[in-house]
Tab-separated table of C-alpha atoms and ligand atoms in Angstrom:
chain	number	residue	atom	x	y	z
A	1	UNK	CA	-41.708	29.357	-22.481
A	2	UNK	CA	-41.810	29.190	-18.689
A	3	UNK	CA	-44.778	30.819	-17.053
A	4	UNK	CA	-43.405	33.710	-14.980
A	5	UNK	CA	-46.230	33.278	-12.501
A	6	UNK	CA	-45.065	29.727	-11.729
A	7	UNK	CA	-41.493	30.792	-11.168
A	8	UNK	CA	-39.910	29.429	-8.026
A	9	UNK	CA	-38.852	32.397	-5.935
A	10	UNK	CA	-36.886	30.446	-3.304
A	11	UNK	CA	-33.112	30.558	-3.292
A	12	UNK	CA	-31.732	29.178	-6.533
A	13	UNK	CA	-30.178	25.737	-6.438
A	14	UNK	CA	-26.459	26.198	-6.955
A	15	UNK	CA	-25.525	24.976	-10.402
A	16	UNK	CA	-21.822	24.799	-9.695
A	17	UNK	CA	-20.810	22.022	-7.349
A	18	UNK	CA	-17.694	21.631	-5.355
A	19	UNK	CA	-15.917	18.802	-7.173
A	20	UNK	CA	-13.628	16.075	-5.888
A	21	UNK	CA	-10.549	17.799	-7.268
A	22	UNK	CA	-11.504	21.034	-5.483
A	23	UNK	CA	-11.544	19.303	-2.102
A	24	UNK	CA	-8.988	16.555	-2.298
A	25	UNK	CA	-5.998	18.608	-1.086
A	26	UNK	CA	-7.923	20.022	1.856
A	27	UNK	CA	-9.100	16.556	2.896
A	28	UNK	CA	-5.617	15.061	2.530
A	29	UNK	CA	-4.195	17.845	4.729
A	30	UNK	CA	-6.930	17.403	7.327
A	31	UNK	CA	-6.162	13.670	7.515
A	32	UNK	CA	-2.398	14.212	7.812
A	33	UNK	CA	-3.003	16.555	10.765
A	34	UNK	CA	-4.734	13.696	12.607
A	35	UNK	CA	-1.845	11.633	13.981
A	36	UNK	CA	-2.765	7.973	13.440
A	37	UNK	CA	0.712	6.463	13.930
A	38	UNK	CA	0.732	2.706	14.227
A	39	UNK	CA	3.562	1.328	16.373
A	40	UNK	CA	2.533	-2.265	15.841
A	41	UNK	CA	0.768	-2.466	19.208
A	42	UNK	CA	-1.948	-0.407	20.864
A	43	UNK	CA	0.461	2.244	22.179
A	44	UNK	CA	-0.298	4.682	19.352
A	45	UNK	CA	-3.217	7.102	19.084
A	46	UNK	CA	-5.252	4.629	16.983
A	47	UNK	CA	-7.413	5.468	14.003
A	48	UNK	CA	-10.549	6.524	15.861
A	49	UNK	CA	-10.099	10.298	15.338
A	50	UNK	CA	-9.357	9.836	11.629
A	51	UNK	CA	-12.335	7.487	11.307
A	52	UNK	CA	-14.639	10.015	12.973
A	53	UNK	CA	-13.365	12.649	10.586
A	54	UNK	CA	-14.252	10.389	7.621
A	55	UNK	CA	-17.715	9.681	9.014
A	56	UNK	CA	-18.219	13.428	9.551
A	57	UNK	CA	-17.172	14.340	6.017
A	58	UNK	CA	-19.603	11.764	4.653
A	59	UNK	CA	-22.443	12.774	6.985
A	60	UNK	CA	-22.068	16.383	5.826
A	61	UNK	CA	-23.236	15.327	2.355
A	62	UNK	CA	-25.873	12.907	3.616
A	63	UNK	CA	-23.945	9.640	3.435
A	64	UNK	CA	-24.284	7.409	6.456
A	65	UNK	CA	-21.151	5.320	6.926
A	66	UNK	CA	-20.587	2.757	9.650
A	67	UNK	CA	-17.727	3.031	12.129
A	68	UNK	CA	-16.567	-0.308	13.524
A	69	UNK	CA	-14.047	-0.748	16.320
A	70	UNK	CA	-12.062	-3.975	16.543
A	71	UNK	CA	-10.767	-2.813	19.942
A	72	UNK	CA	-10.833	0.554	21.688
A	73	UNK	CA	-9.478	3.234	19.382
A	74	UNK	CA	-8.880	0.930	16.430
A	75	UNK	CA	-11.560	2.056	14.011
A	76	UNK	CA	-12.532	1.133	10.463
A	77	UNK	CA	-15.164	2.949	8.376
A	78	UNK	CA	-17.366	1.170	5.824
A	79	UNK	CA	-19.915	2.447	3.332
A	80	UNK	CA	-21.685	0.600	0.571
A	81	UNK	CA	-23.176	2.332	-2.472
A	82	UNK	CA	-25.428	0.614	-4.952
A	83	UNK	CA	-24.170	0.692	-8.527
A	84	UNK	CA	-26.025	1.867	-11.616
A	85	UNK	CA	-26.145	-1.783	-12.640
A	86	UNK	CA	-26.673	-3.782	-9.426
A	87	UNK	CA	-26.609	-7.059	-11.361
A	88	UNK	CA	-22.870	-6.686	-11.923
A	89	UNK	CA	-20.388	-8.105	-9.386
A	90	UNK	CA	-19.408	-5.777	-6.577
A	91	UNK	CA	-16.197	-3.812	-6.203
A	92	UNK	CA	-14.252	-2.835	-3.075
A	93	UNK	CA	-12.331	0.444	-2.978
A	94	UNK	CA	-10.235	0.725	0.146
A	95	UNK	CA	-7.599	2.723	1.935
A	96	UNK	CA	-6.031	2.553	5.385
A	97	UNK	CA	-6.227	5.312	7.979
A	98	UNK	CA	-3.103	4.464	9.978
A	99	UNK	CA	0.415	5.605	9.130
A	100	UNK	CA	3.863	4.436	10.173
A	101	UNK	CA	5.413	6.587	12.924
A	102	UNK	CA	7.580	9.572	12.019
A	103	UNK	CA	10.624	10.831	13.904
A	104	UNK	CA	10.046	14.596	13.705
A	105	UNK	CA	13.742	15.409	14.268
A	106	UNK	CA	14.624	13.816	10.905
A	107	UNK	CA	12.105	15.861	8.932
A	108	UNK	CA	12.386	19.308	7.326
A	109	UNK	CA	8.799	19.999	8.423
A	110	UNK	CA	6.378	18.901	11.149
A	111	UNK	CA	5.341	15.414	9.939
A	112	UNK	CA	1.796	16.064	11.172
A	113	UNK	CA	1.591	19.698	10.052
A	114	UNK	CA	0.476	19.133	6.432
A	115	UNK	CA	2.510	22.164	5.427
A	116	UNK	CA	2.181	23.228	1.798
A	117	UNK	CA	5.542	23.949	0.275
A	118	UNK	CA	6.836	23.910	-3.337
A	119	UNK	CA	3.437	22.802	-4.591
A	120	UNK	CA	3.389	19.743	-2.321
A	121	UNK	CA	1.574	18.760	0.843
A	122	UNK	CA	4.186	17.470	3.307
A	123	UNK	CA	3.513	15.010	6.066
A	124	UNK	CA	3.278	11.415	7.208
A	125	UNK	CA	0.691	9.665	5.084
A	126	UNK	CA	0.962	12.058	2.113
A	127	UNK	CA	1.575	9.060	-0.160
A	128	UNK	CA	0.891	6.130	2.201
A	129	UNK	CA	-1.986	6.583	2.026
A	130	UNK	CA	-3.985	9.577	3.150
A	131	UNK	CA	-3.655	10.817	-0.445
A	132	UNK	CA	-5.819	7.975	-1.724
A	133	UNK	CA	-8.123	8.176	1.316
A	134	UNK	CA	-8.697	11.804	0.341
A	135	UNK	CA	-9.329	10.914	-3.310
A	136	UNK	CA	-11.933	8.341	-2.273
A	137	UNK	CA	-13.577	10.669	0.235
A	138	UNK	CA	-13.611	13.649	-2.141
A	139	UNK	CA	-15.263	11.525	-4.822
A	140	UNK	CA	-17.857	10.144	-2.428
A	141	UNK	CA	-18.760	13.728	-1.497
A	142	UNK	CA	-19.015	14.716	-5.156
A	143	UNK	CA	-21.148	11.657	-5.890
A	144	UNK	CA	-23.494	12.518	-3.012
A	145	UNK	CA	-23.800	16.162	-4.049
A	146	UNK	CA	-24.525	15.334	-7.678
A	147	UNK	CA	-26.598	12.194	-7.146
A	148	UNK	CA	-23.987	10.134	-8.991
A	149	UNK	CA	-23.713	6.403	-8.421
A	150	UNK	CA	-20.717	4.192	-9.089
A	151	UNK	CA	-20.990	1.863	-12.076
A	152	UNK	CA	-20.702	-1.210	-9.845
A	153	UNK	CA	-22.091	-1.711	-6.369
A	154	UNK	CA	-19.109	-0.641	-4.325
A	155	UNK	CA	-17.967	-1.204	-0.762
A	156	UNK	CA	-15.743	1.667	0.347
A	157	UNK	CA	-13.525	0.903	3.328
A	158	UNK	CA	-11.115	2.996	5.372
A	159	UNK	CA	-9.205	0.364	7.340
A	160	UNK	CA	-7.390	0.447	10.666
A	161	UNK	CA	-4.047	-1.255	11.262
A	162	UNK	CA	-2.724	-1.853	7.735
A	163	UNK	CA	0.798	-0.905	8.812
A	164	UNK	CA	0.908	-3.773	11.323
A	165	UNK	CA	-0.490	-6.448	9.039
A	166	UNK	CA	-4.181	-5.572	9.306
A	167	UNK	CA	-4.844	-7.799	12.333
A	168	UNK	CA	-7.160	-5.163	13.869
A	169	UNK	CA	-8.323	-3.845	10.501
A	170	UNK	CA	-8.744	-5.728	7.244
A	171	UNK	CA	-8.249	-9.247	8.636
A	172	UNK	CA	-10.631	-8.482	11.493
A	173	UNK	CA	-13.329	-7.079	9.192
A	174	UNK	CA	-12.996	-9.949	6.729
A	175	UNK	CA	-13.222	-12.521	9.569
A	176	UNK	CA	-15.946	-10.876	11.664
A	177	UNK	CA	-18.032	-8.896	9.185
A	178	UNK	CA	-17.595	-10.548	5.798
A	179	UNK	CA	-21.133	-9.509	4.753
A	180	UNK	CA	-19.704	-6.130	3.747
A	181	UNK	CA	-17.968	-7.915	0.886
A	182	UNK	CA	-20.899	-10.024	-0.283
A	183	UNK	CA	-20.889	-10.164	-4.063
A	184	UNK	CA	-17.546	-8.347	-4.282
A	185	UNK	CA	-15.164	-9.925	-6.787
A	186	UNK	CA	-12.456	-7.282	-7.214
A	187	UNK	CA	-10.772	-4.546	-5.216
A	188	UNK	CA	-8.564	-1.536	-5.785
A	189	UNK	CA	-6.311	0.172	-3.302
A	190	UNK	CA	-2.811	1.577	-2.813
A	191	UNK	CA	0.735	1.500	-4.229
A	192	UNK	CA	-0.098	1.448	-7.910
A	193	UNK	CA	-1.298	3.815	-10.608
A	194	UNK	CA	1.500	6.363	-10.128
A	195	UNK	CA	3.622	7.575	-13.016
A	196	UNK	CA	7.323	7.249	-13.680
A	197	UNK	CA	9.033	9.181	-16.474
A	198	UNK	CA	11.156	6.934	-18.658
A	199	UNK	CA	13.531	7.784	-21.499
A	200	UNK	CA	12.398	6.573	-24.927
A	201	UNK	CA	13.771	7.146	-28.443
A	202	UNK	CA	11.033	9.822	-28.843
A	203	UNK	CA	11.922	11.627	-25.630
A	204	UNK	CA	10.651	11.177	-22.106
A	205	UNK	CA	7.332	9.345	-21.707
A	206	UNK	CA	5.169	8.670	-18.688
A	207	UNK	CA	4.448	5.091	-17.701
A	208	UNK	CA	1.862	4.346	-15.010
A	209	UNK	CA	2.654	1.323	-12.877
A	210	UNK	CA	-0.471	-0.564	-11.944
A	211	UNK	CA	-0.017	-3.050	-9.145
A	212	UNK	CA	-1.100	-6.578	-10.075
A	213	UNK	CA	0.794	-8.756	-7.580
A	214	UNK	CA	2.155	-8.709	-4.042
A	215	UNK	CA	4.905	-10.779	-2.544
A	216	UNK	CA	4.112	-12.885	0.484
A	217	UNK	CA	5.393	-12.121	3.972
A	218	UNK	CA	7.226	-14.413	6.381
A	219	UNK	CA	8.488	-12.750	9.538
A	220	UNK	CA	10.851	-15.154	11.254
A	221	UNK	CA	12.721	-15.155	14.532
A	222	UNK	CA	15.990	-17.016	14.834
A	223	UNK	CA	16.657	-18.507	18.268
A	224	UNK	CA	20.271	-19.580	18.804
A	225	UNK	CA	21.018	-21.893	21.710
A	226	UNK	CA	24.371	-22.519	23.337
A	227	UNK	CA	26.195	-23.043	26.630
A	228	UNK	CA	26.283	-20.182	29.117
A	229	UNK	CA	29.573	-19.408	30.812
A	230	UNK	CA	32.085	-16.946	32.214
A	231	UNK	CA	33.346	-14.365	29.739
A	232	UNK	CA	36.963	-15.276	30.551
A	233	UNK	CA	36.639	-18.991	29.676
A	234	UNK	CA	36.936	-20.346	26.114
A	235	UNK	CA	33.519	-21.482	24.850
A	236	UNK	CA	32.843	-23.025	21.446
A	237	UNK	CA	29.088	-23.161	22.052
A	238	UNK	CA	28.491	-19.416	22.270
A	239	UNK	CA	24.878	-18.643	21.266
A	240	UNK	CA	25.806	-15.207	19.929
A	241	UNK	CA	28.502	-16.655	17.690
A	242	UNK	CA	26.089	-19.285	16.407
A	243	UNK	CA	23.497	-16.629	15.707
A	244	UNK	CA	26.018	-14.375	13.982
A	245	UNK	CA	27.164	-17.228	11.741
A	246	UNK	CA	23.546	-18.009	10.805
A	247	UNK	CA	22.893	-14.342	10.016
A	248	UNK	CA	26.031	-14.242	7.895
A	249	UNK	CA	24.905	-17.252	5.870
A	250	UNK	CA	21.409	-15.827	5.347
A	251	UNK	CA	22.725	-12.393	4.388
A	252	UNK	CA	25.117	-13.720	1.754
A	253	UNK	CA	22.756	-16.307	0.291
A	254	UNK	CA	21.988	-15.611	-3.360
A	255	UNK	CA	18.299	-16.142	-3.947
A	256	UNK	CA	17.677	-17.419	-7.472
A	257	UNK	CA	15.917	-15.002	-9.823
A	258	UNK	CA	12.535	-15.890	-11.221
A	259	UNK	CA	10.334	-13.569	-13.246
A	260	UNK	CA	6.686	-14.089	-12.327
A	261	UNK	CA	4.069	-12.995	-14.907
A	262	UNK	CA	3.674	-9.439	-13.510
A	263	UNK	CA	7.428	-8.863	-13.478
A	264	UNK	CA	7.924	-10.345	-16.946
A	265	UNK	CA	5.090	-8.195	-18.348
A	266	UNK	CA	6.613	-5.088	-16.764
A	267	UNK	CA	10.104	-5.807	-18.080
A	268	UNK	CA	8.800	-6.616	-21.581
A	269	UNK	CA	6.620	-3.497	-21.663
A	270	UNK	CA	9.383	-1.278	-20.356
A	271	UNK	CA	11.846	-2.777	-22.831
A	272	UNK	CA	9.469	-2.107	-25.742
A	273	UNK	CA	8.902	1.462	-24.574
A	274	UNK	CA	12.542	2.357	-23.961
A	275	UNK	CA	14.041	0.192	-26.725
A	276	UNK	CA	16.387	-1.128	-24.058
A	277	UNK	CA	16.904	-4.903	-24.375
A	278	UNK	CA	17.477	-6.811	-21.174
A	279	UNK	CA	18.380	-10.362	-22.106
A	280	UNK	CA	22.052	-9.656	-21.429
A	281	UNK	CA	21.561	-7.727	-18.206
A	282	UNK	CA	18.777	-6.068	-16.301
A	283	UNK	CA	20.547	-3.052	-14.815
A	284	UNK	CA	20.333	-0.656	-17.797
A	285	UNK	CA	16.616	-1.414	-18.170
A	286	UNK	CA	15.889	-0.999	-14.458
A	287	UNK	CA	17.850	2.264	-14.508
A	288	UNK	CA	15.204	3.720	-16.850
A	289	UNK	CA	12.773	3.572	-13.912
A	290	UNK	CA	14.911	5.924	-11.809
A	291	UNK	CA	13.997	5.783	-8.124
A	292	UNK	CA	11.115	3.370	-8.750
A	293	UNK	CA	13.579	0.602	-9.595
A	294	UNK	CA	13.833	-0.159	-5.876
A	295	UNK	CA	10.204	-1.309	-6.000
A	296	UNK	CA	11.048	-3.677	-8.844
A	297	UNK	CA	14.381	-5.000	-7.558
A	298	UNK	CA	12.621	-6.541	-4.570
A	299	UNK	CA	10.355	-8.551	-6.857
A	300	UNK	CA	12.988	-10.383	-8.906
A	301	UNK	CA	13.584	-13.050	-6.255
A	302	UNK	CA	12.770	-13.970	-2.663
A	303	UNK	CA	14.466	-11.792	-0.047
A	304	UNK	CA	15.522	-12.143	3.606
A	305	UNK	CA	16.683	-9.126	5.621
A	306	UNK	CA	17.810	-9.273	9.254
A	307	UNK	CA	16.083	-6.408	11.063
A	308	UNK	CA	16.487	-6.883	14.855
A	309	UNK	CA	19.080	-8.416	17.138
A	310	UNK	CA	18.821	-9.474	20.747
A	311	UNK	CA	21.518	-11.215	22.793
A	312	UNK	CA	23.495	-11.010	26.026
A	313	UNK	CA	22.967	-9.047	29.226
A	314	UNK	CA	26.380	-8.557	30.843
A	315	UNK	CA	29.849	-7.809	29.483
A	316	UNK	CA	31.464	-10.800	31.198
A	317	UNK	CA	28.681	-13.382	30.742
A	318	UNK	CA	28.317	-15.646	27.703
A	319	UNK	CA	24.531	-15.980	27.261
A	320	UNK	CA	22.935	-19.330	26.529
A	321	UNK	CA	20.582	-17.864	23.947
A	322	UNK	CA	20.373	-15.061	21.427
A	323	UNK	CA	17.795	-14.163	18.823
A	324	UNK	CA	17.283	-12.140	15.670
A	325	UNK	CA	14.336	-11.076	13.540
A	326	UNK	CA	14.332	-11.725	9.802
A	327	UNK	CA	11.900	-10.125	7.360
A	328	UNK	CA	11.415	-12.523	4.439
A	329	UNK	CA	9.350	-11.798	1.348
A	330	UNK	CA	8.544	-14.556	-1.095
A	331	UNK	CA	7.256	-14.730	-4.651
A	332	UNK	CA	3.904	-16.488	-5.252
A	333	UNK	CA	4.388	-20.226	-4.665
A	334	UNK	CA	7.724	-19.886	-2.840
A	335	UNK	CA	6.585	-19.913	0.786
A	336	UNK	CA	7.681	-23.435	1.694
A	337	UNK	CA	10.911	-23.367	-0.306
A	338	UNK	CA	11.976	-20.086	1.289
A	339	UNK	CA	11.290	-21.422	4.772
A	340	UNK	CA	13.213	-24.625	4.039
A	341	UNK	CA	16.190	-22.620	2.739
A	342	UNK	CA	16.247	-20.389	5.827
A	343	UNK	CA	16.129	-23.432	8.148
A	344	UNK	CA	19.044	-24.957	6.301
A	345	UNK	CA	21.058	-21.722	6.411
A	346	UNK	CA	20.273	-21.240	10.108
A	347	UNK	CA	21.988	-24.508	10.965
A	348	UNK	CA	21.445	-27.110	13.667
A	349	UNK	CA	21.803	-24.845	16.726
A	350	UNK	CA	19.466	-22.119	15.513
A	351	UNK	CA	15.720	-22.629	15.642
A	352	UNK	CA	13.480	-20.822	13.173
A	353	UNK	CA	10.139	-19.569	14.488
A	354	UNK	CA	7.426	-18.194	12.206
A	355	UNK	CA	6.115	-15.037	13.875
A	356	UNK	CA	3.828	-13.744	11.158
A	357	UNK	CA	2.933	-14.852	7.687
A	358	UNK	CA	0.709	-13.569	4.933
A	359	UNK	CA	0.019	-14.785	1.445
A	360	UNK	CA	1.432	-13.715	-1.902
A	361	UNK	CA	-1.151	-12.689	-4.480
A	362	UNK	CA	-1.187	-12.274	-8.233
A	363	UNK	CA	-4.010	-10.838	-10.331
A	364	UNK	CA	-4.484	-11.119	-14.088
A	365	UNK	CA	-3.321	-8.283	-16.337
A	366	UNK	CA	-6.495	-8.465	-18.396
A	367	UNK	CA	-10.246	-8.252	-18.050
A	368	UNK	CA	-12.697	-5.370	-17.874
A	369	UNK	CA	-11.506	-3.906	-14.554
A	370	UNK	CA	-7.900	-3.689	-15.784
A	371	UNK	CA	-9.187	-2.119	-19.016
A	372	UNK	CA	-11.190	0.435	-16.995
A	373	UNK	CA	-8.204	1.427	-14.869
A	374	UNK	CA	-6.051	1.797	-17.993
A	375	UNK	CA	-8.658	3.810	-19.900
A	376	UNK	CA	-9.301	6.172	-16.975
A	377	UNK	CA	-5.578	6.917	-16.796
A	378	UNK	CA	-5.201	7.299	-20.544
A	379	UNK	CA	-8.232	9.592	-20.853
A	380	UNK	CA	-6.586	11.898	-18.332
A	381	UNK	CA	-3.071	11.503	-19.722
A	382	UNK	CA	-3.238	10.576	-23.424
A	383	UNK	CA	0.035	9.307	-24.796
A	384	UNK	CA	1.096	7.647	-21.565
A	385	UNK	CA	1.636	3.909	-21.148
A	386	UNK	CA	0.215	1.678	-18.415
A	387	UNK	CA	2.263	-1.295	-17.197
A	388	UNK	CA	1.714	-3.936	-14.495
A	389	UNK	CA	4.114	-4.508	-11.628
A	390	UNK	CA	4.521	-6.608	-8.520
A	391	UNK	CA	4.764	-4.969	-5.098
A	392	UNK	CA	7.566	-6.167	-2.847
A	393	UNK	CA	5.485	-5.231	0.214
A	394	UNK	CA	1.934	-6.069	1.129
A	395	UNK	CA	-1.440	-4.331	1.358
A	396	UNK	CA	-4.913	-5.037	2.748
A	397	UNK	CA	-5.657	-6.780	-0.557
A	398	UNK	CA	-4.125	-9.873	1.062
A	399	UNK	CA	-6.943	-9.990	3.617
A	400	UNK	CA	-9.554	-9.476	0.921
A	401	UNK	CA	-7.958	-12.266	-1.116
A	402	UNK	CA	-9.013	-14.732	1.603
A	403	UNK	CA	-12.608	-14.011	0.496
A	404	UNK	CA	-11.658	-14.718	-3.108
A	405	UNK	CA	-11.432	-11.015	-4.033
A	406	UNK	CA	-8.862	-10.141	-6.714
A	407	UNK	CA	-6.957	-7.018	-5.693
A	408	UNK	CA	-5.128	-4.322	-7.615
A	409	UNK	CA	-3.092	-1.275	-6.613
A	410	UNK	CA	-4.621	1.793	-8.246
A	411	UNK	CA	-4.108	5.098	-6.451
A	412	UNK	CA	-3.649	7.262	-9.543
A	413	UNK	CA	-1.005	10.000	-9.386
A	414	UNK	CA	0.588	11.856	-12.287
A	415	UNK	CA	3.949	12.774	-10.805
A	416	UNK	CA	6.551	15.297	-11.895
A	417	UNK	CA	9.541	13.603	-13.546
A	418	UNK	CA	11.976	14.874	-10.922
A	419	UNK	CA	10.081	13.668	-7.841
A	420	UNK	CA	11.764	10.580	-6.381
A	421	UNK	CA	8.558	8.900	-5.328
A	422	UNK	CA	9.456	5.396	-4.116
A	423	UNK	CA	11.533	6.493	-1.084
A	424	UNK	CA	8.534	8.514	0.179
A	425	UNK	CA	6.861	5.332	1.401
A	426	UNK	CA	7.686	5.138	5.112
A	427	UNK	CA	10.507	7.629	4.385
A	428	UNK	CA	11.297	11.066	5.740
A	429	UNK	CA	9.902	14.235	4.130
A	430	UNK	CA	6.990	12.297	2.655
A	431	UNK	CA	5.027	14.642	0.377
A	432	UNK	CA	2.585	14.658	-2.504
A	433	UNK	CA	2.175	17.324	-5.200
A	434	UNK	CA	-1.220	19.072	-5.016
A	435	UNK	CA	-1.602	18.806	-8.792
A	436	UNK	CA	-1.013	15.040	-8.588
A	437	UNK	CA	-3.748	14.737	-5.986
A	438	UNK	CA	-6.183	16.689	-8.163
A	439	UNK	CA	-5.295	14.462	-11.108
A	440	UNK	CA	-5.843	11.369	-8.969
A	441	UNK	CA	-9.237	12.573	-7.772
A	442	UNK	CA	-10.357	13.101	-11.384
A	443	UNK	CA	-9.071	9.720	-12.563
A	444	UNK	CA	-10.541	7.810	-9.632
A	445	UNK	CA	-13.926	9.512	-10.117
A	446	UNK	CA	-13.878	8.699	-13.820
A	447	UNK	CA	-12.958	5.093	-13.002
A	448	UNK	CA	-15.747	4.682	-10.435
A	449	UNK	CA	-18.337	6.030	-12.879
A	450	UNK	CA	-17.220	3.894	-15.808
A	451	UNK	CA	-15.662	0.680	-14.496
B	1	ZN	ZN1	0.004	1.789	2.776
């Protein structure tokens, strides 16, 4: 029996805490309202305001994070928490604070208004990736309030500049301040862990796609050379014509299909779940993924898309040069073969310049971290299936891979069956359901405590 005389008469300690799922929508909205558009140069607002917001939210609960600027306005936030078992290898959990620009005229809502409509938060970054930033931040606040520690010593990072290749963000931090990742062996971040609803013989089932591989990036510029001349004089060395012919050859080239392990495992798993065989043809199987099939189609082979064109300066002048940009994405191990193919297709009068390149990565679909991600999802959504997949784009995991860190995409979201999720990435009317965010906050918290 407690001694009434010894009773503490000061204000009672609150027994109910604000949890991650209570705060995640508010934090996501706050972050969306901070415009951190990345135009690929320093002309945007930068990430500094968003980074200060993150530092402030952490300071409020007594966590002291570090804000690092790679150049004025380009800010990254880092925080390291010791795990309950510090002898285990470290983990990195990271998001990026920048977003791709949004053309407000195309949107139904203000892209930086974070309006709540039809149960969703609308705005640039709602899925790429202020949603996951908010899940991480909300969990860190819950951990601090409740004295919880992650299972593994964890470096939490909110990067600058992911949308322009991470030069001023992840690559900079990894090159200049690698000590933040000392002892870290694995990482989790974006574009994975979301659900798709697929038809099965027993009705519709949810499958969560966990990202286990990323294609590599080769941004090329084609430079066509020719003979300048008057627009009225026949000229069979026209640089624009040479460039156009090269573009035509590249655009119509059929890249051979090759199923890397992640793709094969996805197709096999999906086929088992839907009872849809695919040996004869892939289309019916891919169709079961609905809108998410776009993500998968880009991972069946290398790709090369012409994205910019530059040539000529006067209606009656044949220019001596013309150029085009080509965005190439290659499967692991295909970098040199893709480049050789493009050079051959470009032809003798068109030079191929490598403007930017980044590696392809592939992580194993096994081991304790994969098991932890799966179990956290399945505890929250029993009866679902978890499958691996390869991302056709890239994330900051590429930069971390240069330190030998194995990266996965795990930003958990249970999505309504009718939400066409894939086009939200860099698309118009980007939005995330509030319930999905709350689900994600719970799953991520569970994962961090148990992984
Ligand atoms: Zn992203």
